PDB file of C-alpha atoms and ligand atoms in Angstrom:
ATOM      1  CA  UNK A   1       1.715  42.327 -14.341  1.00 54.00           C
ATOM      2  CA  UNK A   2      -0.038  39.180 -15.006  1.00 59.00           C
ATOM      3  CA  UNK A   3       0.125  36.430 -12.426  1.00 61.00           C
ATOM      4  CA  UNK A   4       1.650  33.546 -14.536  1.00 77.00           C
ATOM      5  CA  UNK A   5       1.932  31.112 -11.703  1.00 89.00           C
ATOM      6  CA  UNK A   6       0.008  27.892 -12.672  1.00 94.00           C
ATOM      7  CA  UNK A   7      -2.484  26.551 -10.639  1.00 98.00           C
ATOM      8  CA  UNK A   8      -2.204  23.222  -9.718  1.00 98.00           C
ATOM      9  CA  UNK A   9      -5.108  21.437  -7.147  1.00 98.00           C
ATOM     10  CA  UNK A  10      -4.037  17.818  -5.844  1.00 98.00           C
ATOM     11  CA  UNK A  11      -7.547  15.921  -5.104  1.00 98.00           C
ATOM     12  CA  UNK A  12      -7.752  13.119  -2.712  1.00 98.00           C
ATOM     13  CA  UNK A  13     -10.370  10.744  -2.465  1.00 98.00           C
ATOM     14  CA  UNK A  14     -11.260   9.762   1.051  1.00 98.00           C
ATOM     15  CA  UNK A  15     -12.606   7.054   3.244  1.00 96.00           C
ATOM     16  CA  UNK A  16     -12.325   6.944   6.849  1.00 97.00           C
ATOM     17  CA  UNK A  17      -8.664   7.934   6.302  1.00 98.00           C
ATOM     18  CA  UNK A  18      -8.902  10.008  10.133  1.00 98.00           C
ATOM     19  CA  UNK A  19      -5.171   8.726  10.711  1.00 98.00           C
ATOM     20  CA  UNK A  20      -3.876   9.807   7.593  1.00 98.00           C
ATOM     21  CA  UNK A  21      -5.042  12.848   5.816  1.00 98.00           C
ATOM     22  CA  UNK A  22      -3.753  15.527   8.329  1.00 98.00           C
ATOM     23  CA  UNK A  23       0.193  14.206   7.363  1.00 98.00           C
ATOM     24  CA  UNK A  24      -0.659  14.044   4.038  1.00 98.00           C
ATOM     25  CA  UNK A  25      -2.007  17.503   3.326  1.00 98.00           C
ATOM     26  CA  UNK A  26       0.555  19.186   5.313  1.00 98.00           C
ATOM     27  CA  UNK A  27       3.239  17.053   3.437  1.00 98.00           C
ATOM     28  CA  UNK A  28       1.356  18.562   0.353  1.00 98.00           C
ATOM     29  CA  UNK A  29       1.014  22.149   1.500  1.00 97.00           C
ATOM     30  CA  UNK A  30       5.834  21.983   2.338  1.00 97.00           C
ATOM     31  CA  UNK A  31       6.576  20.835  -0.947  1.00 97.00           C
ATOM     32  CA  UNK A  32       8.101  23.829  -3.262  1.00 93.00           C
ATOM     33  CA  UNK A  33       6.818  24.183  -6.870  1.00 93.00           C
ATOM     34  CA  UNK A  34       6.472  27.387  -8.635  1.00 91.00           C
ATOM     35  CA  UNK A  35       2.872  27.186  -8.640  1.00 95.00           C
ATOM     36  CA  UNK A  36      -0.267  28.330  -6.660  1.00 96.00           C
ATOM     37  CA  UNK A  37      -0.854  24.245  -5.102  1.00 97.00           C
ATOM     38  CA  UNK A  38      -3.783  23.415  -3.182  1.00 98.00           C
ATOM     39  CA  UNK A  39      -5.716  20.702  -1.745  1.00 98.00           C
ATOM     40  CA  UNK A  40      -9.123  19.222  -2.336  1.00 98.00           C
ATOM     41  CA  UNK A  41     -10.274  16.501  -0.101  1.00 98.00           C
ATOM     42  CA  UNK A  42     -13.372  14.844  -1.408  1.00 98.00           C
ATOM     43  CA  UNK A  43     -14.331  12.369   1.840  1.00 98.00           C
ATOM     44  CA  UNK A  44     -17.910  10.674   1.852  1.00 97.00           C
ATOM     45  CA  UNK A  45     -18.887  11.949   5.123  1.00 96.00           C
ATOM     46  CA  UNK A  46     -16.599   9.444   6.855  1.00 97.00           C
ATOM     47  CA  UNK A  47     -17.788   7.853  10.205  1.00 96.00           C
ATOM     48  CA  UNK A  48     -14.094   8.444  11.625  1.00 97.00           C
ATOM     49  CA  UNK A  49     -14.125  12.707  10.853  1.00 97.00           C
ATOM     50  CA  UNK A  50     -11.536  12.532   8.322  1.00 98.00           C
ATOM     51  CA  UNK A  51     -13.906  15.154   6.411  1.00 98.00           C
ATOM     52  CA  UNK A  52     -14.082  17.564   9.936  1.00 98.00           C
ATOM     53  CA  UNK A  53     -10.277  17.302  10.139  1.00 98.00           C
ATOM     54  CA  UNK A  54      -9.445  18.157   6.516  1.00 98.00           C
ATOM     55  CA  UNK A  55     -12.664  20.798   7.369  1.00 98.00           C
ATOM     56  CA  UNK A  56     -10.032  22.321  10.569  1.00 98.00           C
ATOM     57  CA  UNK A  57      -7.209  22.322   8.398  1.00 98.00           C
ATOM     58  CA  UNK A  58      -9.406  24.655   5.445  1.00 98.00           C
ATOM     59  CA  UNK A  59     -10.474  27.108   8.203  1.00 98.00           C
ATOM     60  CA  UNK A  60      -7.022  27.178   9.146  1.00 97.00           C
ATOM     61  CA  UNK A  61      -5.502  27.660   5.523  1.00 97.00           C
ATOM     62  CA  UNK A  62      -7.149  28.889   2.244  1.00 97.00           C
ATOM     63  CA  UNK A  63      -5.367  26.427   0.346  1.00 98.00           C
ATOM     64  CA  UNK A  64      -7.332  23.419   1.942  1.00 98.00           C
ATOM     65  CA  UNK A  65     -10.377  23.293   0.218  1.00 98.00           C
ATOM     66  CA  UNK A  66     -12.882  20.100   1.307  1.00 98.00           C
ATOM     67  CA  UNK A  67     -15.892  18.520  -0.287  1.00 98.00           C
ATOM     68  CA  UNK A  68     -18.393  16.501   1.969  1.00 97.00           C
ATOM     69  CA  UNK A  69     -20.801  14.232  -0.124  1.00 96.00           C
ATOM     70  CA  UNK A  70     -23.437  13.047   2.268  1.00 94.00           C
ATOM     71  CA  UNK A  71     -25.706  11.852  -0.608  1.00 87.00           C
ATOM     72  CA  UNK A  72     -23.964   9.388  -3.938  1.00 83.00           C
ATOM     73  CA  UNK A  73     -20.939   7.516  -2.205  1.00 90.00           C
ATOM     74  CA  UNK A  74     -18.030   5.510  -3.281  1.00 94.00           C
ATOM     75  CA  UNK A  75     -14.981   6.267  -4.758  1.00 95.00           C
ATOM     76  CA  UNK A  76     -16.325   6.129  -8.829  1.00 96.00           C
ATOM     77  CA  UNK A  77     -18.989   9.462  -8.175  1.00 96.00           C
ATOM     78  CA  UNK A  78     -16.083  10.691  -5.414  1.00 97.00           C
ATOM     79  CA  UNK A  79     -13.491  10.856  -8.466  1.00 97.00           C
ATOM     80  CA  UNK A  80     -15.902  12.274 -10.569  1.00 97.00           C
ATOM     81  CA  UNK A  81     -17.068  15.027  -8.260  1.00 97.00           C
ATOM     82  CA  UNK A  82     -13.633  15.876  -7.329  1.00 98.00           C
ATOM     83  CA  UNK A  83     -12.929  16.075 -10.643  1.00 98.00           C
ATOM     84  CA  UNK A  84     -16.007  18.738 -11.298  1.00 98.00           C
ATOM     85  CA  UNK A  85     -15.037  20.609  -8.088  1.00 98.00           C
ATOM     86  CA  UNK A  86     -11.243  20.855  -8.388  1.00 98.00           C
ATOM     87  CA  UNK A  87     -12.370  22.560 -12.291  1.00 98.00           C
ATOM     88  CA  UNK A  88     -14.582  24.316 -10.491  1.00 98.00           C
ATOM     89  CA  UNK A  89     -11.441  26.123  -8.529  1.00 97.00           C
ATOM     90  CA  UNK A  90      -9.732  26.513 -12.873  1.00 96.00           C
ATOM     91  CA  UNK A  91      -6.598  25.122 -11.938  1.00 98.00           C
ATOM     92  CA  UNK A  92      -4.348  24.416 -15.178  1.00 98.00           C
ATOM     93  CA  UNK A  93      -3.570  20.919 -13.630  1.00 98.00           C
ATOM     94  CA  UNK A  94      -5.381  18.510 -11.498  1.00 98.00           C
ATOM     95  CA  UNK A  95      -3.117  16.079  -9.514  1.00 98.00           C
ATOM     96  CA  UNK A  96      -4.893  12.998  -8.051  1.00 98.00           C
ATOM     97  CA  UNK A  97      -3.763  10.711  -5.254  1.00 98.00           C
ATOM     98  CA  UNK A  98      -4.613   8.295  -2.758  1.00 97.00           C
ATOM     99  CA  UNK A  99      -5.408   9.436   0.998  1.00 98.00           C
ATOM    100  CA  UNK A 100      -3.713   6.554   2.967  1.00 97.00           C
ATOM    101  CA  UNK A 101       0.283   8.255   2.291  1.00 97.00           C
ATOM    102  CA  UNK A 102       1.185   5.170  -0.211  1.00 96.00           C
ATOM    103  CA  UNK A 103       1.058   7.611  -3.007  1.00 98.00           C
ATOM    104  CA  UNK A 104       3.909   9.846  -1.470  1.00 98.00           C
ATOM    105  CA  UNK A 105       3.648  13.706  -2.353  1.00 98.00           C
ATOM    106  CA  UNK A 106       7.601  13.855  -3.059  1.00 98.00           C
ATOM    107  CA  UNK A 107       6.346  12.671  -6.838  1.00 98.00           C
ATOM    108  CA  UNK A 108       3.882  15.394  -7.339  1.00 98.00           C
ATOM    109  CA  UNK A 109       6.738  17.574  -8.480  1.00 98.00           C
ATOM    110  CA  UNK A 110       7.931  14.845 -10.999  1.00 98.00           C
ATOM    111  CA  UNK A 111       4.651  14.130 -12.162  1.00 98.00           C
ATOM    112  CA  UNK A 112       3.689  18.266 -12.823  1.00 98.00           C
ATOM    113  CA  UNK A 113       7.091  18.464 -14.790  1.00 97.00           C
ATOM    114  CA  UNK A 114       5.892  15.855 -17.041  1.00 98.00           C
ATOM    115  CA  UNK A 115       2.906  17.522 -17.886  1.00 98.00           C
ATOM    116  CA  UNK A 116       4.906  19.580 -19.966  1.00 97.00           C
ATOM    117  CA  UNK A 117       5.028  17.326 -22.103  1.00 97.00           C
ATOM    118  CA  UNK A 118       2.057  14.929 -21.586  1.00 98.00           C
ATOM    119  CA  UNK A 119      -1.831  15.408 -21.207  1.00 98.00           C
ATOM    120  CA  UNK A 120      -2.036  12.737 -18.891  1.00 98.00           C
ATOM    121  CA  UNK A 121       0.908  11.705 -16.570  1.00 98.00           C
ATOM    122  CA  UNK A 122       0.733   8.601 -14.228  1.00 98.00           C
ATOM    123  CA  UNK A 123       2.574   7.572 -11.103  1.00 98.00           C
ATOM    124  CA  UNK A 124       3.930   4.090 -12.464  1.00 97.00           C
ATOM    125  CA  UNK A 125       5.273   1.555 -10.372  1.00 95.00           C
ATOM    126  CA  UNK A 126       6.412  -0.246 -13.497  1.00 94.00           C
ATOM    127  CA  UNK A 127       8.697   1.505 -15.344  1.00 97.00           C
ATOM    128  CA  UNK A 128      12.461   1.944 -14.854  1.00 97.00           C
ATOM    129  CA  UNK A 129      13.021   3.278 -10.941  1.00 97.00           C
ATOM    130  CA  UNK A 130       8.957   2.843  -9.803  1.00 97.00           C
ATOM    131  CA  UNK A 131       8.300  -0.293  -7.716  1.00 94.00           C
ATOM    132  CA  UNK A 132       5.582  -1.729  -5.729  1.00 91.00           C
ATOM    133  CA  UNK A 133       6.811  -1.856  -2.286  1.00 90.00           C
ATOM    134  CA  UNK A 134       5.818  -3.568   0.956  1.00 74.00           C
ATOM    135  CA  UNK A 135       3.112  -5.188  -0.848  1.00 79.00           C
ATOM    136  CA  UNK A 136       2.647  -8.949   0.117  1.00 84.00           C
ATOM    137  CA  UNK A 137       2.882 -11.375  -2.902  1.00 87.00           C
ATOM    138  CA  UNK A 138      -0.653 -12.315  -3.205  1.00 87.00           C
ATOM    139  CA  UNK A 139      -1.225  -8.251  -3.304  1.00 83.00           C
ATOM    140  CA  UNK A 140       1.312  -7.966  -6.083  1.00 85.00           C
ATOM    141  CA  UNK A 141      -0.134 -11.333  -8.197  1.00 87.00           C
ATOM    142  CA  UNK A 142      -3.846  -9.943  -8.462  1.00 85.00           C
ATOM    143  CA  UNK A 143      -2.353  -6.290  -9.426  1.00 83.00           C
ATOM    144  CA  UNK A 144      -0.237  -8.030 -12.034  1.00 86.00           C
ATOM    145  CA  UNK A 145      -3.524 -10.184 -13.319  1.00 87.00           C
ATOM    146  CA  UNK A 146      -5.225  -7.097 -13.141  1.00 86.00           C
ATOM    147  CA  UNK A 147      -2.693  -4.909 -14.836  1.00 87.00           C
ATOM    148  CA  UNK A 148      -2.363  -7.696 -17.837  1.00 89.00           C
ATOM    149  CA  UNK A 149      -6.425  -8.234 -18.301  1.00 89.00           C
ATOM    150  CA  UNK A 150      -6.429  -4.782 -18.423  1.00 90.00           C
ATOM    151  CA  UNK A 151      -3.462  -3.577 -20.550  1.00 88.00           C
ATOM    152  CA  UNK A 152      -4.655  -6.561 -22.858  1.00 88.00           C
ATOM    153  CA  UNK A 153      -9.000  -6.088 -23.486  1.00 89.00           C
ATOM    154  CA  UNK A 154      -7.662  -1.685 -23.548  1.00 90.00           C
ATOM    155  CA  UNK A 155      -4.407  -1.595 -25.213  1.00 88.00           C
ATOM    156  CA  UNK A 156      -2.789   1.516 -23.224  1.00 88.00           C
ATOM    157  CA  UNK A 157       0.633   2.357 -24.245  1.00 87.00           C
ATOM    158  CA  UNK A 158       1.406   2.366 -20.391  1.00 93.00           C
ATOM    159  CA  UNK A 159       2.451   0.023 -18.308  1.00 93.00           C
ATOM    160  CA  UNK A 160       0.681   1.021 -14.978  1.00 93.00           C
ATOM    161  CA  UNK A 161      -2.861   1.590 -16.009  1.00 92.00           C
ATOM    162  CA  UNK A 162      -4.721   1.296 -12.589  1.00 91.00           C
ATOM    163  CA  UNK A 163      -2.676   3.886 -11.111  1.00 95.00           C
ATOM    164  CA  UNK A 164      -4.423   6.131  -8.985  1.00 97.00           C
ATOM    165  CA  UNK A 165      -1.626   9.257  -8.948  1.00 98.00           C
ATOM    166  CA  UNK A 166      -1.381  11.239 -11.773  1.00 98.00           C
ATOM    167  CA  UNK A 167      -1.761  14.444 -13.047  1.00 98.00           C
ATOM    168  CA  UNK A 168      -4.226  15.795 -15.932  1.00 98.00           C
ATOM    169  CA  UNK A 169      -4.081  18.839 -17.528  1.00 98.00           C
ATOM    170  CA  UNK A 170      -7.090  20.754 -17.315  1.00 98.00           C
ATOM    171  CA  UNK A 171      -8.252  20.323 -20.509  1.00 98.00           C
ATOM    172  CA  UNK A 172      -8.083  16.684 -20.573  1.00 98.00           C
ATOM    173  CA  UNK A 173     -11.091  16.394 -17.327  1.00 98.00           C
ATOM    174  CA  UNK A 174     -12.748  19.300 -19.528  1.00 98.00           C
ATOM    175  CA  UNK A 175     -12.886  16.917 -22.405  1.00 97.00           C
ATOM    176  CA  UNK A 176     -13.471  13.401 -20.402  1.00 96.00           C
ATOM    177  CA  UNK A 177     -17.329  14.152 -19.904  1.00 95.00           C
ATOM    178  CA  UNK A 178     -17.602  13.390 -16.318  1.00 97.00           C
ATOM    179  CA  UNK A 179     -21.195  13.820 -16.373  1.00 96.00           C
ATOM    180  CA  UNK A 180     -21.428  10.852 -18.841  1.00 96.00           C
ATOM    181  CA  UNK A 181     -18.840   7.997 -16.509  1.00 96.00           C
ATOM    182  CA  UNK A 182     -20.742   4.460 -15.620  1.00 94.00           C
ATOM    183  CA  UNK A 183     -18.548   3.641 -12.988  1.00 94.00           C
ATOM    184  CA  UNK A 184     -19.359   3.467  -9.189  1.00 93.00           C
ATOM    185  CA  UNK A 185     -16.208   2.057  -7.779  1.00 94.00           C
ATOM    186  CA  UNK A 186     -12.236   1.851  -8.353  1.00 93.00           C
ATOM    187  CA  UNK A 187     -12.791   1.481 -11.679  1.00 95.00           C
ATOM    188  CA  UNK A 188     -13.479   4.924 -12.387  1.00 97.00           C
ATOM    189  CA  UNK A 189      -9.552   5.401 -11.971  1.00 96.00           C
ATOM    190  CA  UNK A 190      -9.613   3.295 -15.620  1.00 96.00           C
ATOM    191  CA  UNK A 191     -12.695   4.985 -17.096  1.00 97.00           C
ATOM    192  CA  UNK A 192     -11.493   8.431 -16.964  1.00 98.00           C
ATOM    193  CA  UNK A 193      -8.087   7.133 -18.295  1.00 97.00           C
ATOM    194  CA  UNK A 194      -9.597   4.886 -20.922  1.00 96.00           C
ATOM    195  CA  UNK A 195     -11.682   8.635 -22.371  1.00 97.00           C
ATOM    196  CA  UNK A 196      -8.718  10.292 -22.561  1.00 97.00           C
ATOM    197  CA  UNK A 197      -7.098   7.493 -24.660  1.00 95.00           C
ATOM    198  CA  UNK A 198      -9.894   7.436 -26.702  1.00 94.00           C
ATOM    199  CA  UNK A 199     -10.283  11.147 -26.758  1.00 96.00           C
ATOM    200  CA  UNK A 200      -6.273  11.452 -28.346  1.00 96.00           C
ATOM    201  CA  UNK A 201      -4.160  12.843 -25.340  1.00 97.00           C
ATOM    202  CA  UNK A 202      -0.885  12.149 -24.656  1.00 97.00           C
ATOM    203  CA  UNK A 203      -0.398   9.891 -22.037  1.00 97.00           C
ATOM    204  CA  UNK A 204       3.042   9.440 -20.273  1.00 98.00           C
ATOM    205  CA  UNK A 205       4.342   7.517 -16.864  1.00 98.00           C
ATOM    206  CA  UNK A 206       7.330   8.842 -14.414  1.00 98.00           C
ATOM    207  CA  UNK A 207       8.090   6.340 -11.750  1.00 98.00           C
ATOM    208  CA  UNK A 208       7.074   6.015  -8.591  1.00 98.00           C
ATOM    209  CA  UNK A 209       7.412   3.938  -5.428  1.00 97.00           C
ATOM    210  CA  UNK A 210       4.129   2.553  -4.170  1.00 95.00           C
ATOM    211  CA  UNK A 211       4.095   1.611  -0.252  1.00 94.00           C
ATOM    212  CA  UNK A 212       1.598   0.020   1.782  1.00 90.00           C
ATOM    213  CA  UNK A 213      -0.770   2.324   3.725  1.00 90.00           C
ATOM    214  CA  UNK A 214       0.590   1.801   8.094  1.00 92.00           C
ATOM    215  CA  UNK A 215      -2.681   2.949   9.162  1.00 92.00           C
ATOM    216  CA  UNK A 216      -6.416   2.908   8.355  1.00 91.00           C
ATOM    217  CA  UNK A 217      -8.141   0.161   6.433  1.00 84.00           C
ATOM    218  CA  UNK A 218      -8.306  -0.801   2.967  1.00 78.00           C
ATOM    219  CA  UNK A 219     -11.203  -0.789   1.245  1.00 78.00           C
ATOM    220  CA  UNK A 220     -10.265  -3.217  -1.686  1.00 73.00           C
ATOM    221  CA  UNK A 221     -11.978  -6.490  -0.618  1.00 80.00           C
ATOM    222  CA  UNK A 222     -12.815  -9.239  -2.919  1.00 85.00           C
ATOM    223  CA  UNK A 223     -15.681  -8.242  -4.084  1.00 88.00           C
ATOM    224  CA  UNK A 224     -15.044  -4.708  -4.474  1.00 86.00           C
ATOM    225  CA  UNK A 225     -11.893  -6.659  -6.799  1.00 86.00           C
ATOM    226  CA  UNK A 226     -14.353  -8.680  -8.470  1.00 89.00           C
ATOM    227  CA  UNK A 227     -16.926  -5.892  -9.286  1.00 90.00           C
ATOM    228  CA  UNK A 228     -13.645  -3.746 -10.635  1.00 90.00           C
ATOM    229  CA  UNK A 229     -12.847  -6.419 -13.359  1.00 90.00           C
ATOM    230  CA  UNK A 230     -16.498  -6.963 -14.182  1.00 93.00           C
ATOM    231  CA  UNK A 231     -16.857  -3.007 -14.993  1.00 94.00           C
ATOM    232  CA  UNK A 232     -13.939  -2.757 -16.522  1.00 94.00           C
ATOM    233  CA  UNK A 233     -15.631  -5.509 -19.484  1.00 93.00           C
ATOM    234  CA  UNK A 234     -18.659  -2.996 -19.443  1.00 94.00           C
ATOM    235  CA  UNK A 235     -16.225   0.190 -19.887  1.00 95.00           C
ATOM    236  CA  UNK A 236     -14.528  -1.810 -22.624  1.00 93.00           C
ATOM    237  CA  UNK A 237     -17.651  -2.497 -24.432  1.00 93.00           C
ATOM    238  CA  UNK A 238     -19.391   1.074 -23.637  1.00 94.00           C
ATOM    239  CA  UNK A 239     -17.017   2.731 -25.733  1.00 93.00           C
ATOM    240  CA  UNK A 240     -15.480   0.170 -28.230  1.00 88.00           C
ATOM    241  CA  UNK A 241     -16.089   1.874 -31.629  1.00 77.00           C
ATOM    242  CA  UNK A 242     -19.516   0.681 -33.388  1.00 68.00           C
ATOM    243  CA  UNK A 243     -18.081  -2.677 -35.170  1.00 60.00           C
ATOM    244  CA  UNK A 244     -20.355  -4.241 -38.340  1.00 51.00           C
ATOM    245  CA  UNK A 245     -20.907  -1.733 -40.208  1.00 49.00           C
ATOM    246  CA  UNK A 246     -20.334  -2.567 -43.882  1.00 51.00           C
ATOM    247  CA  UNK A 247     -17.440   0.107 -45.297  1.00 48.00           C
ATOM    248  CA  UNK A 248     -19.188   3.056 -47.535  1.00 45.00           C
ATOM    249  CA  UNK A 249     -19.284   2.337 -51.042  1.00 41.00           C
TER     250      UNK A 249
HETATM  251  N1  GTP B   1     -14.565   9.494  -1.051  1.00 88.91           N
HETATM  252  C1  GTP B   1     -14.311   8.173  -1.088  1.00 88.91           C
HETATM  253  N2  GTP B   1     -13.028   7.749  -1.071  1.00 88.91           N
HETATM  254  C2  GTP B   1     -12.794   6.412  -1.079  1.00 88.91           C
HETATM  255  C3  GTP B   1     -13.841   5.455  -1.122  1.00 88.91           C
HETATM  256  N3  GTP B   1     -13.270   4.213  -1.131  1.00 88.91           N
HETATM  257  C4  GTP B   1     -11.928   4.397  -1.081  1.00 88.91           C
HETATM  258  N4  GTP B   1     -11.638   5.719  -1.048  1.00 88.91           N
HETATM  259  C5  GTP B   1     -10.324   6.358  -1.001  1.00 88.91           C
HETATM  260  O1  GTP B   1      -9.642   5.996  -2.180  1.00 88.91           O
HETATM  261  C6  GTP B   1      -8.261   5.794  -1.912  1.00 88.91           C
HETATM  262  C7  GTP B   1      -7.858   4.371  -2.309  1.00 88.91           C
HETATM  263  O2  GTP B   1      -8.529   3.428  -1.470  1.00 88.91           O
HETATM  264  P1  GTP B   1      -7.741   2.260  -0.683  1.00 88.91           P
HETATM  265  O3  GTP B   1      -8.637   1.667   0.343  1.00 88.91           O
HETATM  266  O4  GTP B   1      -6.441   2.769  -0.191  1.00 88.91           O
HETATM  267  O5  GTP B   1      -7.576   1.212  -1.817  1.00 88.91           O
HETATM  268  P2  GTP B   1      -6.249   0.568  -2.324  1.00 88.91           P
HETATM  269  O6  GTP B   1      -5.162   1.599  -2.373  1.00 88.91           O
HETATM  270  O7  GTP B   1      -6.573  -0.131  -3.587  1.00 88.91           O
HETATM  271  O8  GTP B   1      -5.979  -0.512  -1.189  1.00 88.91           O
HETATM  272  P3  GTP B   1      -4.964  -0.490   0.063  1.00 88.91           P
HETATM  273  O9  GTP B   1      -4.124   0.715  -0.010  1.00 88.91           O
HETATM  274  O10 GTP B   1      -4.200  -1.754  -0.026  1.00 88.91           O
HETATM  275  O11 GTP B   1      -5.781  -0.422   1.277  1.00 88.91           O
HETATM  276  C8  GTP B   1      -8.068   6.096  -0.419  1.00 88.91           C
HETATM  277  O12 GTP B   1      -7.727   7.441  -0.254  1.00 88.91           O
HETATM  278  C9  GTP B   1      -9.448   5.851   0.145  1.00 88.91           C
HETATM  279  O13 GTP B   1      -9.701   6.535   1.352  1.00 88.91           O
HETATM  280  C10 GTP B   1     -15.194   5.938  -1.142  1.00 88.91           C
HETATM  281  O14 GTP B   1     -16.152   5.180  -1.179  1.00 88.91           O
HETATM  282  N5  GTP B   1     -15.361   7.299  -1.134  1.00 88.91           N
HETATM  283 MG1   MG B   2      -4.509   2.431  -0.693  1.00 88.91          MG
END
């Protein structure tokens, strides 16, 4: 008989996330979904080993699969190669999430049942039952500037557009181009969501509660904010649609 199971690979981006990962993945690995799930974690060679304890954890299981890059860093080319290696593995979905446990894997099954009917599901905090805990109010005033500029210069019909959890179908990263992304940082998150707008899928949101990470260190500093808006005008204008052109006679 044919194995019908689908295959579902939940990437995670990390950075010196040492404190973190090892609850994470094993929170990953408990859950119970009628599908083959697995784990890739993509870590940059972190200073604090988070890539040689996610590397324990794969000799120890088959379903903890870990990329170290040593050479392009950051998260932008960290999303993308995750992206290319989780295909690599031909999963029919491709859940991605934050290392630091504010993304919380109790919404992974929520977010594969709404692939059923969506190309592209997010993990919103602003829809109907989703909510952006913890977070102090200056944290919660630049996501809302952010989330306005953004939902304003792109138009998404969704109301949390720099999610970071969400699940693609497989055919949506096939599509995306990953080889042909600009961005270097955060706002890759946007980029890849902003091609699959573009490129016609079905985008949809389920809620979820954000918390604030207890341990480890952010890596969203000012600048890192500032450089995220100031890519996200040179996404926008990368792929507007050629404007000017007198209509064909
Ligand atoms: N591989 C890789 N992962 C990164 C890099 N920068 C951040 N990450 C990971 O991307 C995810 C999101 O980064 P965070 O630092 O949590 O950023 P944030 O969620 O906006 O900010 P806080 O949660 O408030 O700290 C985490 O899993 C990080 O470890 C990077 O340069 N390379
Ligand atoms: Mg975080």
């Amino acid at each position: 008989m044919v194995d019908e199971r689908r295959r579902i690979i939940v990437m995670i981006p990390t950075y010196n996330e040492a404190e973190n990962i090892a609850d994470l993945v094993r929170a990953i690995l408990a859950l119970s979904l009628d599908a083959d799930l697995s784990v890739l974690v993509v870590d940059d060679d972190s200073p604090d080993g988070t890539g040689r304890i996610a590397e324990t954890m794969g000799r120890e299981n088959g379903r903890v699969h870990v990329l170290v890059r040593k050479k392009r860093r950051g998260r932008g080319a960290a999303g993308l190669d995750g992206f290319k290696a989780a295909l690599a593995l031909e999963p029919n979905l491709v859940v991605e999430m934050d290392g630091d446990l504010s993304h919380h894997p109790r919404y992974i099954p929520d977010l594969v049942a709404a692939a059923d009917r969506y190309d592209v599901v997010l993990g919103s905090r602003f829809v109907p039952g989703g909510r952006d805990a913890d977070r102090s109010l200056v944290r919660r005033f630049i996501t809302l500037l952010v989330r306005l500029f953004i939902r304003r210069k792109f138009r998404f019909p969704v109301k949390d557009v720099s999610s970071g959890f969400r699940c693609f179908r497989r055919e949506v990263l096939e599509a995306v181009d990953l080889d042909d992304c600009v961005s270097v940082g955060p706002s890759v998150v946007l980029e890849v969501l902003h091609k699959a707008f573009l490129g016609g899928f079905r985008i949809g949101e389920v809620p979820i509660v954000f918390v604030d990470r207890k341990k480890g260190k952010t890596k969203l500093d000012l600048l890192t904010l500032v450089e995220t808006l100031v890519a996200a005008l040179r996404i926008e204008r990368r792929y507007r649609p050629a404007a000017g052109r007198p209509p064909a006679a």
